[in-house]
Each structure stands twice: as C-alpha cells, then as structure tokens.
mmCIF file of C-alpha atoms in Angstrom:
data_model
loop_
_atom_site.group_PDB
_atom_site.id
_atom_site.type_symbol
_atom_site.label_atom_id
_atom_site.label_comp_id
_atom_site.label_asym_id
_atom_site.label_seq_id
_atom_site.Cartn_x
_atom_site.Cartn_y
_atom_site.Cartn_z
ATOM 1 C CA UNK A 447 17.460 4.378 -0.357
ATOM 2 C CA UNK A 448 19.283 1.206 -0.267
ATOM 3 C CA UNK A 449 20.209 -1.349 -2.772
ATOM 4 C CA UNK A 450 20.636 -5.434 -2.247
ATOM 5 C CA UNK A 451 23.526 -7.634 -4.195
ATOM 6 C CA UNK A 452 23.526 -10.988 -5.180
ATOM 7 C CA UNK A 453 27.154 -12.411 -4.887
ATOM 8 C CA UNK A 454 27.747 -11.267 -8.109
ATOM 9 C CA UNK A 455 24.679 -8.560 -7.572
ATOM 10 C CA UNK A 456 23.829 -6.248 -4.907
ATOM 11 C CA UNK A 457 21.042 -4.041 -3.697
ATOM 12 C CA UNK A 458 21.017 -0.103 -3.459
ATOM 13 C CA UNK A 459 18.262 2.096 -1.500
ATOM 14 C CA UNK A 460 17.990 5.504 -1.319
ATOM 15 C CA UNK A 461 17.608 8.382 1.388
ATOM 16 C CA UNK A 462 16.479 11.672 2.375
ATOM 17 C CA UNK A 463 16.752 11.993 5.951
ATOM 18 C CA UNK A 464 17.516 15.128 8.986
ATOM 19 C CA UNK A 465 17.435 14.695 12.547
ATOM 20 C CA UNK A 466 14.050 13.256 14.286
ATOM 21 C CA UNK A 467 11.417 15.677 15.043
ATOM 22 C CA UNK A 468 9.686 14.138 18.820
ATOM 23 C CA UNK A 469 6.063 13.277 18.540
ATOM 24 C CA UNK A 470 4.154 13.400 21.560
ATOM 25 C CA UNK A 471 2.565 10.604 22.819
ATOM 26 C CA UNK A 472 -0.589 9.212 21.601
ATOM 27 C CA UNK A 473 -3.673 10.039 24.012
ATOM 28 C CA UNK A 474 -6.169 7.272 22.111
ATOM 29 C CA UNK A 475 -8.978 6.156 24.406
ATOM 30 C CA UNK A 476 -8.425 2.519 23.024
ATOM 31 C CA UNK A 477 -5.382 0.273 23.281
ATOM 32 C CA UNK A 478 -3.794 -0.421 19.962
ATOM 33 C CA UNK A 479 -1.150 -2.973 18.938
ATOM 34 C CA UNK A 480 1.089 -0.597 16.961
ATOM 35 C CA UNK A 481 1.464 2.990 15.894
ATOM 36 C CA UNK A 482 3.519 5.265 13.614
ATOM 37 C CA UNK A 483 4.137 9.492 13.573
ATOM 38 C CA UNK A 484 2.773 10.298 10.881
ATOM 39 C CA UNK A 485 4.727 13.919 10.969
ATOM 40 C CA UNK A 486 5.352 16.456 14.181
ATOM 41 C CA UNK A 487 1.656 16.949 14.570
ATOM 42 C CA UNK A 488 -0.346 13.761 14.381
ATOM 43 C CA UNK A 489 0.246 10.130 15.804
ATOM 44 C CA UNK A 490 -1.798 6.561 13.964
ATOM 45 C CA UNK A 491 -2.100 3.523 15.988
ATOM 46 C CA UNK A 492 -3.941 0.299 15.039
ATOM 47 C CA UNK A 493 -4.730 -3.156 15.101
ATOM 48 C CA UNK A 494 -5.542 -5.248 12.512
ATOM 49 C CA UNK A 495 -7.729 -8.446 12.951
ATOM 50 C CA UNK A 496 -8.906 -11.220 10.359
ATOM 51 C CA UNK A 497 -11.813 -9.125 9.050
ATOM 52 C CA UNK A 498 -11.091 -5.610 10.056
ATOM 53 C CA UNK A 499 -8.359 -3.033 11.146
ATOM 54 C CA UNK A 500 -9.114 -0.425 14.392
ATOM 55 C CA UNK A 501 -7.283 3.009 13.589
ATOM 56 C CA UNK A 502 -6.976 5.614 16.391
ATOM 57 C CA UNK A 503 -5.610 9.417 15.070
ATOM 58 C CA UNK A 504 -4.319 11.512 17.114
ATOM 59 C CA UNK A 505 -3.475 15.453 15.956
ATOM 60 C CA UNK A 506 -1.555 17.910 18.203
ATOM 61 C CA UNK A 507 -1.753 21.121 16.450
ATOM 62 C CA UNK A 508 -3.077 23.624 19.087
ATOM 63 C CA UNK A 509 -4.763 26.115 16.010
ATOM 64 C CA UNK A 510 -6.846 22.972 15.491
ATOM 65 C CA UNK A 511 -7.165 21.713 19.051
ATOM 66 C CA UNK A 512 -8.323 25.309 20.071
ATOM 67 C CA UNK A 513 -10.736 25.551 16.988
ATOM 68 C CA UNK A 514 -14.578 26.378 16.825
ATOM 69 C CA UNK A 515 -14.901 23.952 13.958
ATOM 70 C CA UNK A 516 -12.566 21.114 13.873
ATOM 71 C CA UNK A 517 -12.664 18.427 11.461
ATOM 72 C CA UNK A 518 -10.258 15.493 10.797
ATOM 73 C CA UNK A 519 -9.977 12.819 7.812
ATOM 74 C CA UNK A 520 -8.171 9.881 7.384
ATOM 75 C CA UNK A 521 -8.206 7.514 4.185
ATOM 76 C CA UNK A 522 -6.861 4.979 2.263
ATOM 77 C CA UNK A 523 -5.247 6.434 -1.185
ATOM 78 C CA UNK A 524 -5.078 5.020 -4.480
ATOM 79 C CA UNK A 525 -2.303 2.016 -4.497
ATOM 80 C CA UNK A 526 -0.457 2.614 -7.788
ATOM 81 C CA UNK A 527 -0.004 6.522 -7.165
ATOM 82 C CA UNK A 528 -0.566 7.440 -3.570
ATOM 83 C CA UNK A 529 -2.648 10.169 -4.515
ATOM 84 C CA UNK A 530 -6.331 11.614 -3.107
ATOM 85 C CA UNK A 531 -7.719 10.861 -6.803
ATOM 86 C CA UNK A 532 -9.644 7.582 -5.857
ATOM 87 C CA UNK A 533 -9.112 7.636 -2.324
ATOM 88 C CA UNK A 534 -11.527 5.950 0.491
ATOM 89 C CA UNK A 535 -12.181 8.939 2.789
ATOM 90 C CA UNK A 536 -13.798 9.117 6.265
ATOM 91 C CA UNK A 537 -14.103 12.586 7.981
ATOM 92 C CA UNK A 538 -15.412 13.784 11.498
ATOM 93 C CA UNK A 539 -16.721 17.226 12.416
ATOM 94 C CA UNK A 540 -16.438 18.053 15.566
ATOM 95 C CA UNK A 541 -17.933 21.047 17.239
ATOM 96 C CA UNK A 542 -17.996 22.873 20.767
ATOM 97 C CA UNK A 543 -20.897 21.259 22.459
ATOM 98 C CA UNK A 544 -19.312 17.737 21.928
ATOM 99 C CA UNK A 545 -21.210 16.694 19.436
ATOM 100 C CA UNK A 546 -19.187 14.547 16.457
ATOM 101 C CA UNK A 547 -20.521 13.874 12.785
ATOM 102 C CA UNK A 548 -18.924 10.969 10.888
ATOM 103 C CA UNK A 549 -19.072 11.116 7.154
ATOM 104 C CA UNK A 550 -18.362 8.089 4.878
ATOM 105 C CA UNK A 551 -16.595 9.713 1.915
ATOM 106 C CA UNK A 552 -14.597 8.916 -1.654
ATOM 107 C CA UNK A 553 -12.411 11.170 -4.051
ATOM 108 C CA UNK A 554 -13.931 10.160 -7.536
ATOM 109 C CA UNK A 555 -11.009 9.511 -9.861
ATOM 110 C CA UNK A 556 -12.078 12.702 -12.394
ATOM 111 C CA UNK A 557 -11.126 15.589 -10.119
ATOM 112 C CA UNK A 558 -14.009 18.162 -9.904
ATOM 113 C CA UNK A 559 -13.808 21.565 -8.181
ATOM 114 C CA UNK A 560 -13.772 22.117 -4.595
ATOM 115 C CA UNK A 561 -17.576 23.531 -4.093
ATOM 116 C CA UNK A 562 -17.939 26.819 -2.539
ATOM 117 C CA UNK A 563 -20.185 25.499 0.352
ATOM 118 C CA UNK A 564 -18.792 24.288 3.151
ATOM 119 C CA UNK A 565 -19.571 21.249 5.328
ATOM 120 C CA UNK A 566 -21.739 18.312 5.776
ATOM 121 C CA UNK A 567 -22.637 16.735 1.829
ATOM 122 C CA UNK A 568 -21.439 20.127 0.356
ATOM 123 C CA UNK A 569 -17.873 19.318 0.140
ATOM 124 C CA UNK A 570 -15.274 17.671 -1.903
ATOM 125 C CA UNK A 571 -14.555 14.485 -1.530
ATOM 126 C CA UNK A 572 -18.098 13.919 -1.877
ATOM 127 C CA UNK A 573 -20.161 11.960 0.826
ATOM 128 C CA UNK A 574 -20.858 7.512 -0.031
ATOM 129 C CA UNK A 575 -24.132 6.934 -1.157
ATOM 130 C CA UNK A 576 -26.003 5.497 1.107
ATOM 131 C CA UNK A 577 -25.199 1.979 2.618
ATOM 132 C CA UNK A 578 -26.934 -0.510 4.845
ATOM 133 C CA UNK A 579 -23.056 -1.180 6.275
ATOM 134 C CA UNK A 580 -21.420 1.952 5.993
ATOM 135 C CA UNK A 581 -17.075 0.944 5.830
ATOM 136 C CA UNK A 582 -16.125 3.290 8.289
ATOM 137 C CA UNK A 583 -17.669 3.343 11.670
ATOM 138 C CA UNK A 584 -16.909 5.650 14.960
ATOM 139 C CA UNK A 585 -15.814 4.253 18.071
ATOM 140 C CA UNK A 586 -14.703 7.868 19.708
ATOM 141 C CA UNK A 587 -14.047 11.335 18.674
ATOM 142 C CA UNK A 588 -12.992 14.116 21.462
ATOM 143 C CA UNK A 589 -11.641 17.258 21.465
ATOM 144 C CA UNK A 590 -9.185 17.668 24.799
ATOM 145 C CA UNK A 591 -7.922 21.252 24.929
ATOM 146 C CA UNK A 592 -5.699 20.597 28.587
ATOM 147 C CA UNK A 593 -4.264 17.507 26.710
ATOM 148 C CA UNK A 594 -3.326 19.371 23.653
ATOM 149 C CA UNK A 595 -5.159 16.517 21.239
ATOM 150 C CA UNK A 596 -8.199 15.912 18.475
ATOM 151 C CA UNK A 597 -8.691 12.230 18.701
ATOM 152 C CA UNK A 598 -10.585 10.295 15.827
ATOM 153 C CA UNK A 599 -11.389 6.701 16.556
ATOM 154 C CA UNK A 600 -13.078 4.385 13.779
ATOM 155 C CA UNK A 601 -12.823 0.730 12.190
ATOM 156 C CA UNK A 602 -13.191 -0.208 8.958
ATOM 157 C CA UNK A 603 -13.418 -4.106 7.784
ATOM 158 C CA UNK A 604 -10.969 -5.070 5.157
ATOM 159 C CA UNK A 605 -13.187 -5.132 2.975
ATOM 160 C CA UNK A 606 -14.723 -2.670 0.628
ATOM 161 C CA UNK A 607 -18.374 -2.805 1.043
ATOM 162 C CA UNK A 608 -18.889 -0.854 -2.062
ATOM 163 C CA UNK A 609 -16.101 -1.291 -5.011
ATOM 164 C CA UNK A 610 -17.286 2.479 -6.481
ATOM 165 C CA UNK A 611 -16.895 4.430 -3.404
ATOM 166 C CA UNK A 612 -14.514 2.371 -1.329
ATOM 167 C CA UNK A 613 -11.349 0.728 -0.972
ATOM 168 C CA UNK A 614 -10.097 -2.691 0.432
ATOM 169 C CA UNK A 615 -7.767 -2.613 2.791
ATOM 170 C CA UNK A 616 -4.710 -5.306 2.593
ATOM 171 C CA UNK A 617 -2.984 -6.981 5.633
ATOM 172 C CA UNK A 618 -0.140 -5.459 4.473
ATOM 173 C CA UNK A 619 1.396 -2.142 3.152
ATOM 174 C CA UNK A 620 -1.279 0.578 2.489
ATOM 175 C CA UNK A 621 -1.207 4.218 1.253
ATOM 176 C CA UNK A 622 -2.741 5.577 4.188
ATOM 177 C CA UNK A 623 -3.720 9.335 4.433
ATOM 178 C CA UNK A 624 -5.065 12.125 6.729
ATOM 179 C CA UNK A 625 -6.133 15.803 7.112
ATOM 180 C CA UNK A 626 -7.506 18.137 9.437
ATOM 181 C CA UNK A 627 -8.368 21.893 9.661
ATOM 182 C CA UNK A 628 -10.847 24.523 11.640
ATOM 183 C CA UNK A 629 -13.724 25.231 9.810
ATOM 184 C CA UNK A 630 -14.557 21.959 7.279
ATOM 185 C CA UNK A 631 -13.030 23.419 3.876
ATOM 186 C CA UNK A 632 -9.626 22.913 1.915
ATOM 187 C CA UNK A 633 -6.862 21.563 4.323
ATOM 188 C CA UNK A 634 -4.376 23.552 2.364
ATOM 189 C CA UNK A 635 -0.885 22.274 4.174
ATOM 190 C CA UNK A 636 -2.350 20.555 6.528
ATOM 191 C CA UNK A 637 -2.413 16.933 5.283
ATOM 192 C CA UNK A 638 -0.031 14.000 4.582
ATOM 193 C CA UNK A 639 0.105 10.665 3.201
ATOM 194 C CA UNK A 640 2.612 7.318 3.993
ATOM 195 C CA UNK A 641 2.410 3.905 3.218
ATOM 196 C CA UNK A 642 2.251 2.093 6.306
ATOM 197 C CA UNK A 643 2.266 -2.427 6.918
ATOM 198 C CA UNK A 644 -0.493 -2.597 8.842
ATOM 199 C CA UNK A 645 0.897 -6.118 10.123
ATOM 200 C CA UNK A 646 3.755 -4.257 11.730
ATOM 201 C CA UNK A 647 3.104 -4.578 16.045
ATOM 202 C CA UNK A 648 4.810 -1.568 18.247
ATOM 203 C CA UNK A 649 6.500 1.472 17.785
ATOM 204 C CA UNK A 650 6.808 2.191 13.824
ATOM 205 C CA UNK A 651 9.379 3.872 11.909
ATOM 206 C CA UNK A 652 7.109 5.423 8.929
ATOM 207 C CA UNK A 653 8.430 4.113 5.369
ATOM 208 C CA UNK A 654 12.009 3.048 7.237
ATOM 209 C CA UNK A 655 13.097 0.335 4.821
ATOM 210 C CA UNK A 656 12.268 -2.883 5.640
ATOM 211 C CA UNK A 657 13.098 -5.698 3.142
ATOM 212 C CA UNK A 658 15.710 -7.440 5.007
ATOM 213 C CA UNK A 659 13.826 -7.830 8.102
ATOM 214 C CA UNK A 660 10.556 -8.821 5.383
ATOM 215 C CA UNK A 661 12.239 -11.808 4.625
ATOM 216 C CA UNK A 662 11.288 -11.394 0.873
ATOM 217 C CA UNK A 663 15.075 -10.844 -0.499
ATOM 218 C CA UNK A 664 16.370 -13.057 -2.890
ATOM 219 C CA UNK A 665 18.362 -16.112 -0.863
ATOM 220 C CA UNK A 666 21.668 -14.963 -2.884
ATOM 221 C CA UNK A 667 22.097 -11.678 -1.763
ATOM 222 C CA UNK A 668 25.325 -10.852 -0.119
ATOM 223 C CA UNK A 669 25.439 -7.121 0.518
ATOM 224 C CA UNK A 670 23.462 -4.110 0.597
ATOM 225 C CA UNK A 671 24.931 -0.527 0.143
ATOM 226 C CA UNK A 672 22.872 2.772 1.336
ATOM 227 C CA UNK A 673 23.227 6.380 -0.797
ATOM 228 C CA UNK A 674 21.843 9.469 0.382
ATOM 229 C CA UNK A 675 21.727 12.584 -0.835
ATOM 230 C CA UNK A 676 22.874 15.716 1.653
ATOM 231 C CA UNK A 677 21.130 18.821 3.108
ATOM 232 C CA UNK A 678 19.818 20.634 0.172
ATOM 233 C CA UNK A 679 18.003 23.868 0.010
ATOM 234 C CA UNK A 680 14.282 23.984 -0.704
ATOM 235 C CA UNK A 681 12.292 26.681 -1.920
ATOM 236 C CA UNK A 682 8.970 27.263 -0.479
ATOM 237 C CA UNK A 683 7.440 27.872 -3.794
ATOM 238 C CA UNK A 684 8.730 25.495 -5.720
ATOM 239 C CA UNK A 685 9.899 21.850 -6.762
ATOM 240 C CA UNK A 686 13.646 21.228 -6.312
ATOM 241 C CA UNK A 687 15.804 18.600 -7.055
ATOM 242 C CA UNK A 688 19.100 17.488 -5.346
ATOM 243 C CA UNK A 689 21.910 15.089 -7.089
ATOM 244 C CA UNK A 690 24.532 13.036 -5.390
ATOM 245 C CA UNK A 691 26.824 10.776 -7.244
ATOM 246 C CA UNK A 692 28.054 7.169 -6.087
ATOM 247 C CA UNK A 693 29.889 4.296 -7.171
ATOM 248 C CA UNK A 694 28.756 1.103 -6.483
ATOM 249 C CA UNK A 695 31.094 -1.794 -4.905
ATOM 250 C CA UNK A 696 32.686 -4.536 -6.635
ATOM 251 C CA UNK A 697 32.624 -8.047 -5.797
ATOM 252 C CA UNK A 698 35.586 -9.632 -4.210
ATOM 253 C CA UNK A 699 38.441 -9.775 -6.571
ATOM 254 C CA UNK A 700 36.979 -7.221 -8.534
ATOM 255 C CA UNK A 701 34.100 -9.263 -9.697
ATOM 256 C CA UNK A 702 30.798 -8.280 -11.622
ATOM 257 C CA UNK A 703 27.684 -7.952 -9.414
ATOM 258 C CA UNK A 704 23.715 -7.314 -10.122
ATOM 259 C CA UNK A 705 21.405 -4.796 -8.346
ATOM 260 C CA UNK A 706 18.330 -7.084 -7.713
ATOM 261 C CA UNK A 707 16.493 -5.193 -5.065
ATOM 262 C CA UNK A 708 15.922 -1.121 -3.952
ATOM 263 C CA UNK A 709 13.887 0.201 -1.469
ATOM 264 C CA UNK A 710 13.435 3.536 -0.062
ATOM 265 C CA UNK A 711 14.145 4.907 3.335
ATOM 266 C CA UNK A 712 12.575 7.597 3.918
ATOM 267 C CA UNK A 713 11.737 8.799 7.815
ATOM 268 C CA UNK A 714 8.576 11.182 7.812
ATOM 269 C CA UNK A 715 9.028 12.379 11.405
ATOM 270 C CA UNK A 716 11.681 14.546 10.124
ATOM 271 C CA UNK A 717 11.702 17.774 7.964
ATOM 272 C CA UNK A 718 13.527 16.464 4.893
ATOM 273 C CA UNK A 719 11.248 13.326 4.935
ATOM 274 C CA UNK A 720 7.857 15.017 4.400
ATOM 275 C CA UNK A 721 9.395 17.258 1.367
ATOM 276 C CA UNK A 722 10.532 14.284 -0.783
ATOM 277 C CA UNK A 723 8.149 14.352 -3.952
ATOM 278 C CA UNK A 724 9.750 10.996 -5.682
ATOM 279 C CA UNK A 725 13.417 10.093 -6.008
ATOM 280 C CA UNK A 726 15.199 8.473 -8.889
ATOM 281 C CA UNK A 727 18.337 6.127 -9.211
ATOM 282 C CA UNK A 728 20.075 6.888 -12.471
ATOM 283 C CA UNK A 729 23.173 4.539 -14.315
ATOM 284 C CA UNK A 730 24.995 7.448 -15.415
ATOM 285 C CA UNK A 731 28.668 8.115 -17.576
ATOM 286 C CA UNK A 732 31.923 9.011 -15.198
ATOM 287 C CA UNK A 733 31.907 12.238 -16.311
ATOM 288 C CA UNK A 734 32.320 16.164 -14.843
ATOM 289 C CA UNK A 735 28.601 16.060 -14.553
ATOM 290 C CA UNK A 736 29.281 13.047 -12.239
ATOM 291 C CA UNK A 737 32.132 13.898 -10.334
ATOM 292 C CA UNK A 738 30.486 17.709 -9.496
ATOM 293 C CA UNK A 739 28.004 15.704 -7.844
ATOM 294 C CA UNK A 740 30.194 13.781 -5.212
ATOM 295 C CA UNK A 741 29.398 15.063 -2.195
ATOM 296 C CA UNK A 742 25.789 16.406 -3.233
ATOM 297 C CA UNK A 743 24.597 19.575 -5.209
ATOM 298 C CA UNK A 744 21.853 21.742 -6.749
ATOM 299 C CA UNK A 745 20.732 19.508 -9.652
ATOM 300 C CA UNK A 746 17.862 21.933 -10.677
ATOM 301 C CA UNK A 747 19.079 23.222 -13.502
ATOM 302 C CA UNK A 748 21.836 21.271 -14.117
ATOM 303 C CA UNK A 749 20.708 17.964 -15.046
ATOM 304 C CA UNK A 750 23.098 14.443 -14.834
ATOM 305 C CA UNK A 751 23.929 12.681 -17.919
ATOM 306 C CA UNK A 752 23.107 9.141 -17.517
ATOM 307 C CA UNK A 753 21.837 5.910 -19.527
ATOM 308 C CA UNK A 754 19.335 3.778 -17.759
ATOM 309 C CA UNK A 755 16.624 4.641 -14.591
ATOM 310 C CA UNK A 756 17.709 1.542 -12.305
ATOM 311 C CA UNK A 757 14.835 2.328 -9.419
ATOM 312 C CA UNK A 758 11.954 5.270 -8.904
ATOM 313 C CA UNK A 759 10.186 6.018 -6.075
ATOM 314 C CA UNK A 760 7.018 8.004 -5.328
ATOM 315 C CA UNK A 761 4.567 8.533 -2.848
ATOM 316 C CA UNK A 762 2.349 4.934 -3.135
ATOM 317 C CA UNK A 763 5.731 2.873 -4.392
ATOM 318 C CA UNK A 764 6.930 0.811 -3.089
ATOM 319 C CA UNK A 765 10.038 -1.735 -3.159
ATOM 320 C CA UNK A 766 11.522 -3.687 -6.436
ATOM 321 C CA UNK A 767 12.759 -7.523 -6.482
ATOM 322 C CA UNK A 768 14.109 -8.872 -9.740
ATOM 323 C CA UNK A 769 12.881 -12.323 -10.720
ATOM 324 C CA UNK A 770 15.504 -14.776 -10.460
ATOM 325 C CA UNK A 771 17.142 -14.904 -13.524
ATOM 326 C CA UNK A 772 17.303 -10.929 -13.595
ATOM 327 C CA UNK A 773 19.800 -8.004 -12.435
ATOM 328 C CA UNK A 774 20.883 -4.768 -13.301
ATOM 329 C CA UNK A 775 24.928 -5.554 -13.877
ATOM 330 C CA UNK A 776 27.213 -3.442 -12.274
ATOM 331 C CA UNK A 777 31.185 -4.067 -13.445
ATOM 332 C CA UNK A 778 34.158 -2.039 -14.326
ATOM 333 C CA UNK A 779 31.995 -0.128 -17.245
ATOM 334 C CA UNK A 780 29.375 0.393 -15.687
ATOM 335 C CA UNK A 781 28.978 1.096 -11.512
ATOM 336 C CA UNK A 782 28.606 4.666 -11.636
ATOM 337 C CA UNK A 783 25.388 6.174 -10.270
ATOM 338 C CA UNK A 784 23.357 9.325 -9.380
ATOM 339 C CA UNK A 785 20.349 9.815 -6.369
ATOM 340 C CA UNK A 786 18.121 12.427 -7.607
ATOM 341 C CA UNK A 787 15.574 13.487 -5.008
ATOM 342 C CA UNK A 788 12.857 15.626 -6.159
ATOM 343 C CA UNK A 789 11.627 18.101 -2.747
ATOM 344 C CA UNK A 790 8.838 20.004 -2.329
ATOM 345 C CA UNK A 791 8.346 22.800 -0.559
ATOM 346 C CA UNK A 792 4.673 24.133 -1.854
ATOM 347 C CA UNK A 793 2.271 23.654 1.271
ATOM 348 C CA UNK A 794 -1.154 24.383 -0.444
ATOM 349 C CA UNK A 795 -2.682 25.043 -4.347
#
C-alpha cells in the first residue's frame, strides 16, 4: 500500500505483490478503448460512453474452452463490500451447436441456497424479472477452441433500469466481477472480483494505485512512502495473515508529519495479488512484538500489539483522503507501524 504526507504529514499504501503472471492477448471481436487482466485466465476490455459502457471478456482456460457446457458471468458487485450479495449479474450459456443464451440476473442481498437444478431460471443468482429494456444486452458470444478463448460481448447503459434487480454503473471505479465453468452450476474457484475506473483508456494495471496520477491528493503533500509485506506462506485451507513492521519518516529536521492519504496496491495478475482477503495498517508500540516483525513474519497466531487502525482495505475499498484540517500525526512517539495482510488460500465452499 502506500501512504501520502503533508509537509508536516505524509501518505502510506500498502502491498502484496510477486512477479507478473503473462496474460494472453485479448481475441474480442470488437475494438475497445482499454482493458485490464483480470487474473492468468481471463482478459476485460471496454469503453465507456455518456450513457453506456461496452465490456468484452475474454477467458483462456482450456477445461472451459474445451467444455460441452460453457457458461460465463460477469457483474457489477455491491460498492461498500465487493461482495456477490447484491450484485448485478449477466450470464451466457453457450453450447456446441453455437447457439448462446443471455440471462439478465441479480444476487438478492439475503443469501438463499444454491438450488439443486441446474441451468436456465433454475439457478442462483436468480434470473431479472421481466423488463421491456433488459440492462444487459449481447453483442457476441463464441467459443474458439484453435484460439484457446470463450468470448462474452455485452453493453449495459449506466443506468440501472430496475433499482431491485440492478445496479448503476459509475464513470468511475466499480467492483466489477466474473465467473465461468462447464456445465452452468457453482463456479467453485473459478471466479474473481476487482475494482476497476472504467474512465481509465489502454493497457490497465488492475487495482495498481493510482491517487497521484488521480489528481485528487491534497495540494500539501510532500512525500509518499510504500510498505509491503514479504513472501509469506499460504495454506490452501485456510485464512493466513502476514505482519511486517515499519517506521515511518520524519520531516526534515526531525519534524512532526500527518498521514492524510492510503491507498492500496495490489496487482491481480500475480499469485500473491488474487490471495489478499483485506489488509490492515496498524499504529503500534516499539516493542519485541514490533521489532520480530522487521523484515516480515507469520502473524497468525501471534498477533501485534498496537493502538489505533490508521487504514483497512478490502475487496470493494477503496482509497482514504483526510479533510483538510485532519491527519493521523506521526512524531518521535508515535511513527511506528505494522502491514497486516490477511491471504486466502480456500478456492471453493
């Protein structure tokens, strides 16, 4: 993550990050203005207009591409949490003759059981009542076996055309989301969710922090400083949590400063990226806790000692600016901090 100053404050952000996994290269049948990896095995591209936005998704997993019954989804997820509880939903079922069926769907925000049908209006999220102007509508589906890809091609206008089944869509960040499988049933692992600016044009770097280039940081700030947390182990069963201790700079002269901005950076096209659950930034006591985590640790069952939660960040968060006349002060007393990133291995349940 990383962290913004104002001359006597500064700005911290945080980071979970391994080495880029290559995403190969979208094969939409439309031209789009920009596009983001989602993870190894699916590409997004776009273009947003006044009224609506033109998404083109492209998945490269060759169980899927070879399937009898392939089926994609994309959506937009609830703002506040990022998760499928309250999420817009559109799916597509493809099958082998060619033949494509698009399905106008929402997660209702009570979660009820996954029904043991499967397909067409038998399955969870459960299909929009019916609409005179539907808020997803196909432009393309295909299924190209030589080319490796399951393309889904739709637009939706900004928006919602029903406020009890559907979402608006912002020119701006959104908690986008998307799943696919063979045989239309519970994607299990086979899913992921981002926030994404949808105003962004080329080539983009999936939840790569961005307020400095957003313009939106407080005129005062003079420096930013980055903490990450190193390679930790993750189980595949289970949540872990990895710790990583920092201290932040003072000002020149030793002078106080104020944290009055965070952000996270957090690149999904690598393996670390899509296991990060949430992260916290902790204001913590210069203790042995503290010092064992210099360098990065385990914090699973030891936990840090510490006195104030300065930043959090889940999947659906996003940034924090202070108001003006506010900052988290960092001095001689108090400047030491821990990164505690919360990874997930669990792939399904």
């Amino acid at each position: 993550m990383r962290l913004s100053f104002r001359a006597a404050a500064a700005v911290v952000a945080a980071v979970a990050a391994v080495a880029a996994t290559a995403v190969p290269p979208t094969f939409a049948l439309r031209t789009y203005n920009a596009s983001a990896p989602l993870d190894e095995t699916a590409t997004l591209s776009w273009t947003l207009t006044a009224t609506d936005v033109r998404f083109g998704l492209v998945v490269t997993d060759a169980a899927v591409v070879n399937g009898s019954a392939v089926w994609v989804g994309l959506g937009v997820g609830e703002p506040t949490s990022g998760s499928m509880l309250g999420a817009d939903i559109v799916t597509a079922e493809m099958t082998g003759d060619g033949a494509c069926t698009l399905t106008n769907r929402h997660v209702p925000s009570v979660a009820i059981p996954l029904d043991s049908a499967v397909g067409g209006d038998a399955i969870f999220p459960v299909p929009d009542e019916a609409c005179a102007a539907p808020a997803w509508t196909l432009a393309a589906c295909a299924v190209d076996a030589a080319a490796g890809t399951v393309t889904l091609e739709v637009d939706r206008p900004l928006a919602a055309a029903n406020a009890a089944q559907d979402r608006p869509i912002v020119a701006g960040r959104n908690v986008l989301m998307y799943a696919y499988g063979d045989g239309f049933g519970y994607h299990g692992g086979r899913r992921h969710g981002t926030e994404i600016d949808l105003t962004s044009t080329g080539r983009v770097a999936v939840s790569a922090g961005s307020l400095a280039e957003s313009g939106l940081l407080p005129a005062d700030v003079s420096a930013t400083q980055r903490l990450s947390v190193p390679a930790y182990p993750v189980s595949p069963n289970r949540t872990d949590y990895g710790c990583s201790s920092f201290e932040i700079e003072l000002g020149p002269g030793a002078a106080g400063r104020q944290i009055v901005a965070a952000e996270p950076v957090i690149d999904l096209t690598t393996a670390a990226g899509k296991l990060v659950h949430h992260f916290i930034v902790l204001s913590c006591e210069r203790d042995e806790v503290w010092t064992a985590f210099v360098g990065g640790g385990d914090c699973l069952t030891t936990q840090p000692r510490c006195r104030d939660v300065v930043y959090g960040w889940a999947a659906g968060a996003s940034h924090l600016i202070m108001p003006e006349e506010a900052g988290f002060p960092v001095n001689q007393e108090e400047r030491s901090y821990i990164l505690q990133v919360s990874g997930s291995g669990v792939t399904s349940g």
